[in-house]
Tab-separated table of C-alpha atoms in Angstrom:
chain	number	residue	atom	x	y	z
A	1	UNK	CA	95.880	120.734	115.782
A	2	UNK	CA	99.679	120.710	116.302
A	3	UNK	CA	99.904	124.634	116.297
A	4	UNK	CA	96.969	124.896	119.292
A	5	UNK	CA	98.810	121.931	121.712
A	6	UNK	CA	99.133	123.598	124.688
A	7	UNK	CA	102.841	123.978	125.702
A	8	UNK	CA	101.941	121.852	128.883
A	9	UNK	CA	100.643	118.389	126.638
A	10	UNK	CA	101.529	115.141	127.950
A	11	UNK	CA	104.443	114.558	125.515
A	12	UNK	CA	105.852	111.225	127.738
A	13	UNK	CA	103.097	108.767	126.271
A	14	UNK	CA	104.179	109.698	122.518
A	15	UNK	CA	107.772	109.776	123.722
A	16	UNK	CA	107.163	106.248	125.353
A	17	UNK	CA	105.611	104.972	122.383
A	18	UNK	CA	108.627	105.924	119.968
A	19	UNK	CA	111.381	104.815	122.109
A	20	UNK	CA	109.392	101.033	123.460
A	21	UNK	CA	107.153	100.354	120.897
A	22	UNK	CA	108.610	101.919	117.447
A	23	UNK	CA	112.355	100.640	119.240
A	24	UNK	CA	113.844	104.390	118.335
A	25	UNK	CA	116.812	104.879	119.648
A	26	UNK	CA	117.167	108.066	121.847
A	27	UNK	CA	118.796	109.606	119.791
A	28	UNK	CA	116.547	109.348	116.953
A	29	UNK	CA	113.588	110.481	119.186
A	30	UNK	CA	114.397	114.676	118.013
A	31	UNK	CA	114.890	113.676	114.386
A	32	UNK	CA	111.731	111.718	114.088
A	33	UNK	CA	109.989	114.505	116.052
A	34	UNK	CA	111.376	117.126	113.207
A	35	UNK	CA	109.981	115.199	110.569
A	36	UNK	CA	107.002	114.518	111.449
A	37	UNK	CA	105.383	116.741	113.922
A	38	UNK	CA	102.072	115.574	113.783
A	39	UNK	CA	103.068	112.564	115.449
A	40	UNK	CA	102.752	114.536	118.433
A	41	UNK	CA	99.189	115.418	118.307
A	42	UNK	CA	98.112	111.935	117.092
A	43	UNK	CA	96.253	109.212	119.134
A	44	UNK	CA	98.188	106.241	120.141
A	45	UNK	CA	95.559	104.178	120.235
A	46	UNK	CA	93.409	105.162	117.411
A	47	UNK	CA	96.238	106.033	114.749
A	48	UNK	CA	99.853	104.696	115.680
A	49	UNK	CA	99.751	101.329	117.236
A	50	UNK	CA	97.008	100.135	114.825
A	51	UNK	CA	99.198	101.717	111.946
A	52	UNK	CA	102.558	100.222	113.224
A	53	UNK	CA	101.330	96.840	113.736
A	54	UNK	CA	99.734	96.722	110.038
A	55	UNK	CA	103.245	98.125	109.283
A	56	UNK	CA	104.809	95.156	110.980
A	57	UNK	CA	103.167	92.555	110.240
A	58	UNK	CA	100.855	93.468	106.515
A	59	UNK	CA	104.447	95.065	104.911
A	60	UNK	CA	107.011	93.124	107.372
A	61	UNK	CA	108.696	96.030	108.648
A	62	UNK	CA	111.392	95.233	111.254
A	63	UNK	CA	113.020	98.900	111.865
A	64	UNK	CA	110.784	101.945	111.387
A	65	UNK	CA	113.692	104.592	111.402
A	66	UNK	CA	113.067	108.395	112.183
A	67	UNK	CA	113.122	108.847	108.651
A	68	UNK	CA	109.847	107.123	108.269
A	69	UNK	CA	108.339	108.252	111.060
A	70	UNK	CA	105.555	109.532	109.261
A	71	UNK	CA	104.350	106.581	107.843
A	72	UNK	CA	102.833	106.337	111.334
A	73	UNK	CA	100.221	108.907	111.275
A	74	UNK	CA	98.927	107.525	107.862
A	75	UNK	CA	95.877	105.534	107.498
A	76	UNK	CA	96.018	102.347	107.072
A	77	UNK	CA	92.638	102.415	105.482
A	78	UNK	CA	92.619	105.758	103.276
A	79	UNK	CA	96.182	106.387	102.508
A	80	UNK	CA	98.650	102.143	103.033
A	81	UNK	CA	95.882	100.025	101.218
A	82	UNK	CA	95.086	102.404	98.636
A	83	UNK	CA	98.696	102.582	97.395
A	84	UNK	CA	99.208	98.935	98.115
A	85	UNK	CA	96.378	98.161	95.562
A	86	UNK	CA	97.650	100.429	92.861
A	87	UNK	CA	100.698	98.541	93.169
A	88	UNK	CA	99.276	95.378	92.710
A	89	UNK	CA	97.029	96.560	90.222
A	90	UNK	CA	99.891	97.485	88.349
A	91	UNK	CA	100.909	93.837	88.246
A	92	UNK	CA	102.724	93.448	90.935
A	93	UNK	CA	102.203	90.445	92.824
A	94	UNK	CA	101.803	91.108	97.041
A	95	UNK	CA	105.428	89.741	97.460
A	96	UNK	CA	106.246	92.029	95.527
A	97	UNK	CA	104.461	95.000	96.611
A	98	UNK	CA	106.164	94.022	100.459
A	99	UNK	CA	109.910	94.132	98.724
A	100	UNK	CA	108.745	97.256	97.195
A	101	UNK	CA	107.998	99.223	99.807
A	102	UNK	CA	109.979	97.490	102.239
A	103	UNK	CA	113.126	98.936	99.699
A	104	UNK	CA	111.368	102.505	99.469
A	105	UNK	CA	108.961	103.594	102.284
A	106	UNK	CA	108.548	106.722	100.459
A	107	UNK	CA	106.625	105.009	97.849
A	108	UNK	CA	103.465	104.870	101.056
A	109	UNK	CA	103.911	108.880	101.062
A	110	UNK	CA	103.438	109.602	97.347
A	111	UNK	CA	100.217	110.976	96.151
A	112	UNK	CA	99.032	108.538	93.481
A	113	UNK	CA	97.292	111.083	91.091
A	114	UNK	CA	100.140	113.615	91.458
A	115	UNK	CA	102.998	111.374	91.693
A	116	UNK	CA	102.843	108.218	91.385
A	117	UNK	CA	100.567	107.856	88.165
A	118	UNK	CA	102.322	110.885	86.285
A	119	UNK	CA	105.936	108.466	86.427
A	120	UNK	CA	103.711	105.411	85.606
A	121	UNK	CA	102.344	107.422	82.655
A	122	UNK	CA	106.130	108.417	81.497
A	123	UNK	CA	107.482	105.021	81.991
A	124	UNK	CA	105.327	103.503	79.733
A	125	UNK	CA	104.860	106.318	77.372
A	126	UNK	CA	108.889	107.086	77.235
A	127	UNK	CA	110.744	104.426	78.337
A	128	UNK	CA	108.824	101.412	77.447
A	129	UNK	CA	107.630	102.787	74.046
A	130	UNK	CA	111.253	104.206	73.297
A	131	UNK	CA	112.442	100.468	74.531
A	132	UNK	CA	109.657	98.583	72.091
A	133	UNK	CA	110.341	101.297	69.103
A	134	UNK	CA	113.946	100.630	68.675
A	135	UNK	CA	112.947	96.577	69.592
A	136	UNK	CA	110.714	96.651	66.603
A	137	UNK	CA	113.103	98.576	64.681
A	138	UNK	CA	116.510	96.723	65.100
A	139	UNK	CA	115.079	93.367	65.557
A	140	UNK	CA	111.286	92.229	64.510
A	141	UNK	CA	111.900	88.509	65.378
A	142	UNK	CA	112.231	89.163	69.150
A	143	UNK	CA	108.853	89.444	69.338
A	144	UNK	CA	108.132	85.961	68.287
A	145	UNK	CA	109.588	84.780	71.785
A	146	UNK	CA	107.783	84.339	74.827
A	147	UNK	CA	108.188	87.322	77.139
A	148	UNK	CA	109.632	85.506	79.509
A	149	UNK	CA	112.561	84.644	77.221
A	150	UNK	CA	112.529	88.043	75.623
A	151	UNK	CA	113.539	89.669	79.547
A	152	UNK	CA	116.521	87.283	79.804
Protein backbone atom coordinates (compact mmCIF):
# COMPACT_ATOMS: atom_id res chain seq x y z
CA UNK A 1 0.00 0.00 0.00
CA UNK A 2 2.73 2.54 0.89
CA UNK A 3 4.40 2.29 -2.66
CA UNK A 4 0.73 3.11 -4.54
CA UNK A 5 -0.11 6.41 -2.01
CA UNK A 6 -0.67 8.90 -4.30
CA UNK A 7 1.91 11.75 -3.95
CA UNK A 8 -1.15 14.09 -3.14
CA UNK A 9 -2.40 11.84 0.34
CA UNK A 10 -3.56 13.72 3.19
CA UNK A 11 -0.31 13.38 5.20
CA UNK A 12 -1.54 16.32 8.02
CA UNK A 13 -3.93 13.81 9.96
CA UNK A 14 -0.90 11.22 10.46
CA UNK A 15 1.37 14.20 11.01
CA UNK A 16 -1.23 15.54 13.63
CA UNK A 17 -1.50 12.35 15.23
CA UNK A 18 2.41 11.93 15.85
CA UNK A 19 3.12 15.33 17.00
CA UNK A 20 -0.54 15.71 19.56
CA UNK A 21 -1.32 12.41 20.32
CA UNK A 22 2.10 10.21 20.25
CA UNK A 23 3.70 13.89 21.92
CA UNK A 24 6.73 13.61 19.12
CA UNK A 25 8.62 16.30 19.09
CA UNK A 26 9.04 18.01 15.63
CA UNK A 27 11.91 17.07 15.23
CA UNK A 28 11.41 13.50 15.68
CA UNK A 29 8.42 13.60 13.20
CA UNK A 30 11.22 12.68 9.89
CA UNK A 31 12.99 10.05 11.98
CA UNK A 32 9.90 8.24 13.02
CA UNK A 33 8.63 8.63 9.43
CA UNK A 34 12.10 6.80 8.20
CA UNK A 35 11.54 4.03 10.35
CA UNK A 36 8.51 3.17 9.93
CA UNK A 37 6.88 4.11 6.75
CA UNK A 38 3.90 2.27 6.97
CA UNK A 39 2.73 4.48 9.54
CA UNK A 40 1.78 6.59 6.79
CA UNK A 41 -0.63 4.43 5.06
CA UNK A 42 -2.21 3.15 8.32
CA UNK A 43 -5.70 4.07 9.75
CA UNK A 44 -5.79 6.26 12.72
CA UNK A 45 -8.69 5.08 13.89
CA UNK A 46 -8.64 1.46 13.21
CA UNK A 47 -4.79 0.74 13.92
CA UNK A 48 -2.90 3.64 15.85
CA UNK A 49 -5.01 5.19 18.48
CA UNK A 50 -6.45 1.79 19.54
CA UNK A 51 -2.73 0.47 19.49
CA UNK A 52 -1.27 3.53 21.40
CA UNK A 53 -3.77 3.59 24.04
CA UNK A 54 -3.28 -0.34 24.77
CA UNK A 55 0.39 0.85 24.63
CA UNK A 56 -0.33 3.40 27.30
CA UNK A 57 -2.25 2.13 29.47
CA UNK A 58 -1.92 -2.32 29.07
CA UNK A 59 2.30 -1.81 29.02
CA UNK A 60 2.39 1.83 30.79
CA UNK A 61 4.20 3.54 28.20
CA UNK A 62 4.76 7.27 28.91
CA UNK A 63 7.14 8.33 25.80
CA UNK A 64 6.76 6.40 22.53
CA UNK A 65 10.05 7.78 20.87
CA UNK A 66 10.62 7.72 16.98
CA UNK A 67 12.54 4.78 17.58
CA UNK A 68 9.49 2.82 18.40
CA UNK A 69 7.38 4.18 16.17
CA UNK A 70 6.54 1.03 14.76
CA UNK A 71 5.16 -0.53 17.55
CA UNK A 72 2.18 1.54 16.38
CA UNK A 73 1.12 -0.20 13.33
CA UNK A 74 1.24 -3.61 15.23
CA UNK A 75 -1.75 -5.41 16.35
CA UNK A 76 -2.64 -5.38 19.44
CA UNK A 77 -4.51 -8.58 18.93
CA UNK A 78 -2.18 -10.73 16.47
CA UNK A 79 1.24 -9.45 17.07
CA UNK A 80 1.32 -7.25 21.48
CA UNK A 81 -0.79 -10.08 23.21
CA UNK A 82 0.74 -12.88 21.54
CA UNK A 83 4.25 -11.93 22.70
CA UNK A 84 2.93 -10.70 25.99
CA UNK A 85 1.64 -14.31 26.67
CA UNK A 86 4.81 -16.05 25.69
CA UNK A 87 6.35 -13.93 28.16
CA UNK A 88 4.25 -14.80 30.82
CA UNK A 89 4.13 -18.21 29.84
CA UNK A 90 7.65 -18.26 30.28
CA UNK A 91 7.12 -17.44 33.94
CA UNK A 92 7.10 -14.17 34.02
CA UNK A 93 4.64 -12.61 36.11
CA UNK A 94 2.53 -9.41 34.19
CA UNK A 95 4.66 -6.92 36.30
CA UNK A 96 7.11 -8.29 34.96
CA UNK A 97 6.31 -8.66 31.44
CA UNK A 98 5.41 -4.44 31.70
CA UNK A 99 9.25 -3.81 33.10
CA UNK A 100 10.25 -6.02 30.34
CA UNK A 101 9.14 -4.46 27.59
CA UNK A 102 8.87 -1.18 29.02
CA UNK A 103 13.13 -1.68 29.26
CA UNK A 104 13.21 -3.18 25.57
CA UNK A 105 10.36 -2.29 23.12
CA UNK A 106 12.10 -4.32 20.65
CA UNK A 107 11.20 -7.39 22.45
CA UNK A 108 7.11 -6.47 20.82
CA UNK A 109 8.97 -6.60 17.25
CA UNK A 110 10.68 -10.00 17.52
CA UNK A 111 9.24 -12.91 15.73
CA UNK A 112 8.67 -15.54 18.42
CA UNK A 113 9.42 -18.72 16.29
CA UNK A 114 12.45 -17.08 14.62
CA UNK A 115 13.74 -15.09 17.38
CA UNK A 116 12.57 -15.13 20.33
CA UNK A 117 12.20 -19.02 20.97
CA UNK A 118 15.64 -19.89 19.19
CA UNK A 119 17.51 -17.54 22.34
CA UNK A 120 14.99 -19.16 24.79
CA UNK A 121 16.11 -22.55 23.41
CA UNK A 122 20.03 -21.51 23.84
CA UNK A 123 19.57 -20.03 27.19
CA UNK A 124 18.39 -22.95 28.65
CA UNK A 125 20.23 -25.42 26.61
CA UNK A 126 23.77 -23.38 27.02
CA UNK A 127 23.69 -21.19 29.65
CA UNK A 128 21.46 -22.70 32.16
CA UNK A 129 22.69 -26.31 31.55
CA UNK A 130 26.45 -25.05 31.42
CA UNK A 131 25.37 -23.02 34.83
CA UNK A 132 23.64 -26.40 36.51
CA UNK A 133 26.66 -28.75 35.05
CA UNK A 134 29.46 -27.04 36.75
CA UNK A 135 26.69 -26.45 39.95
CA UNK A 136 26.41 -30.17 40.14
CA UNK A 137 29.95 -30.62 39.55
CA UNK A 138 31.73 -28.21 42.05
CA UNK A 139 29.11 -28.30 44.63
CA UNK A 140 26.20 -31.16 44.96
CA UNK A 141 24.85 -29.75 48.30
CA UNK A 142 23.53 -26.51 46.71
CA UNK A 143 20.88 -28.26 45.50
CA UNK A 144 19.50 -29.19 48.81
CA UNK A 145 18.51 -25.38 49.29
CA UNK A 146 15.44 -23.83 48.35
CA UNK A 147 15.77 -21.97 45.05
CA UNK A 148 15.07 -19.04 46.43
CA UNK A 149 18.16 -19.23 48.66
CA UNK A 150 20.20 -20.89 45.98
CA UNK A 151 19.71 -17.24 43.64
CA UNK A 152 21.03 -15.15 46.56
Amino acid sequence: PLLTIPPTAPLLPISEFLLYEVELALSELPRAINRCPRILVSDIELQLRPTLLFLRHRLRFRRIGSQNTVLLVSSVEHTLVPKLCFLGELGFRDEEVVNLVQRSPALLTYSIQNNLMPKIDYFFEVLIGEFLYKAVLYNVISFSAAIDEFLY
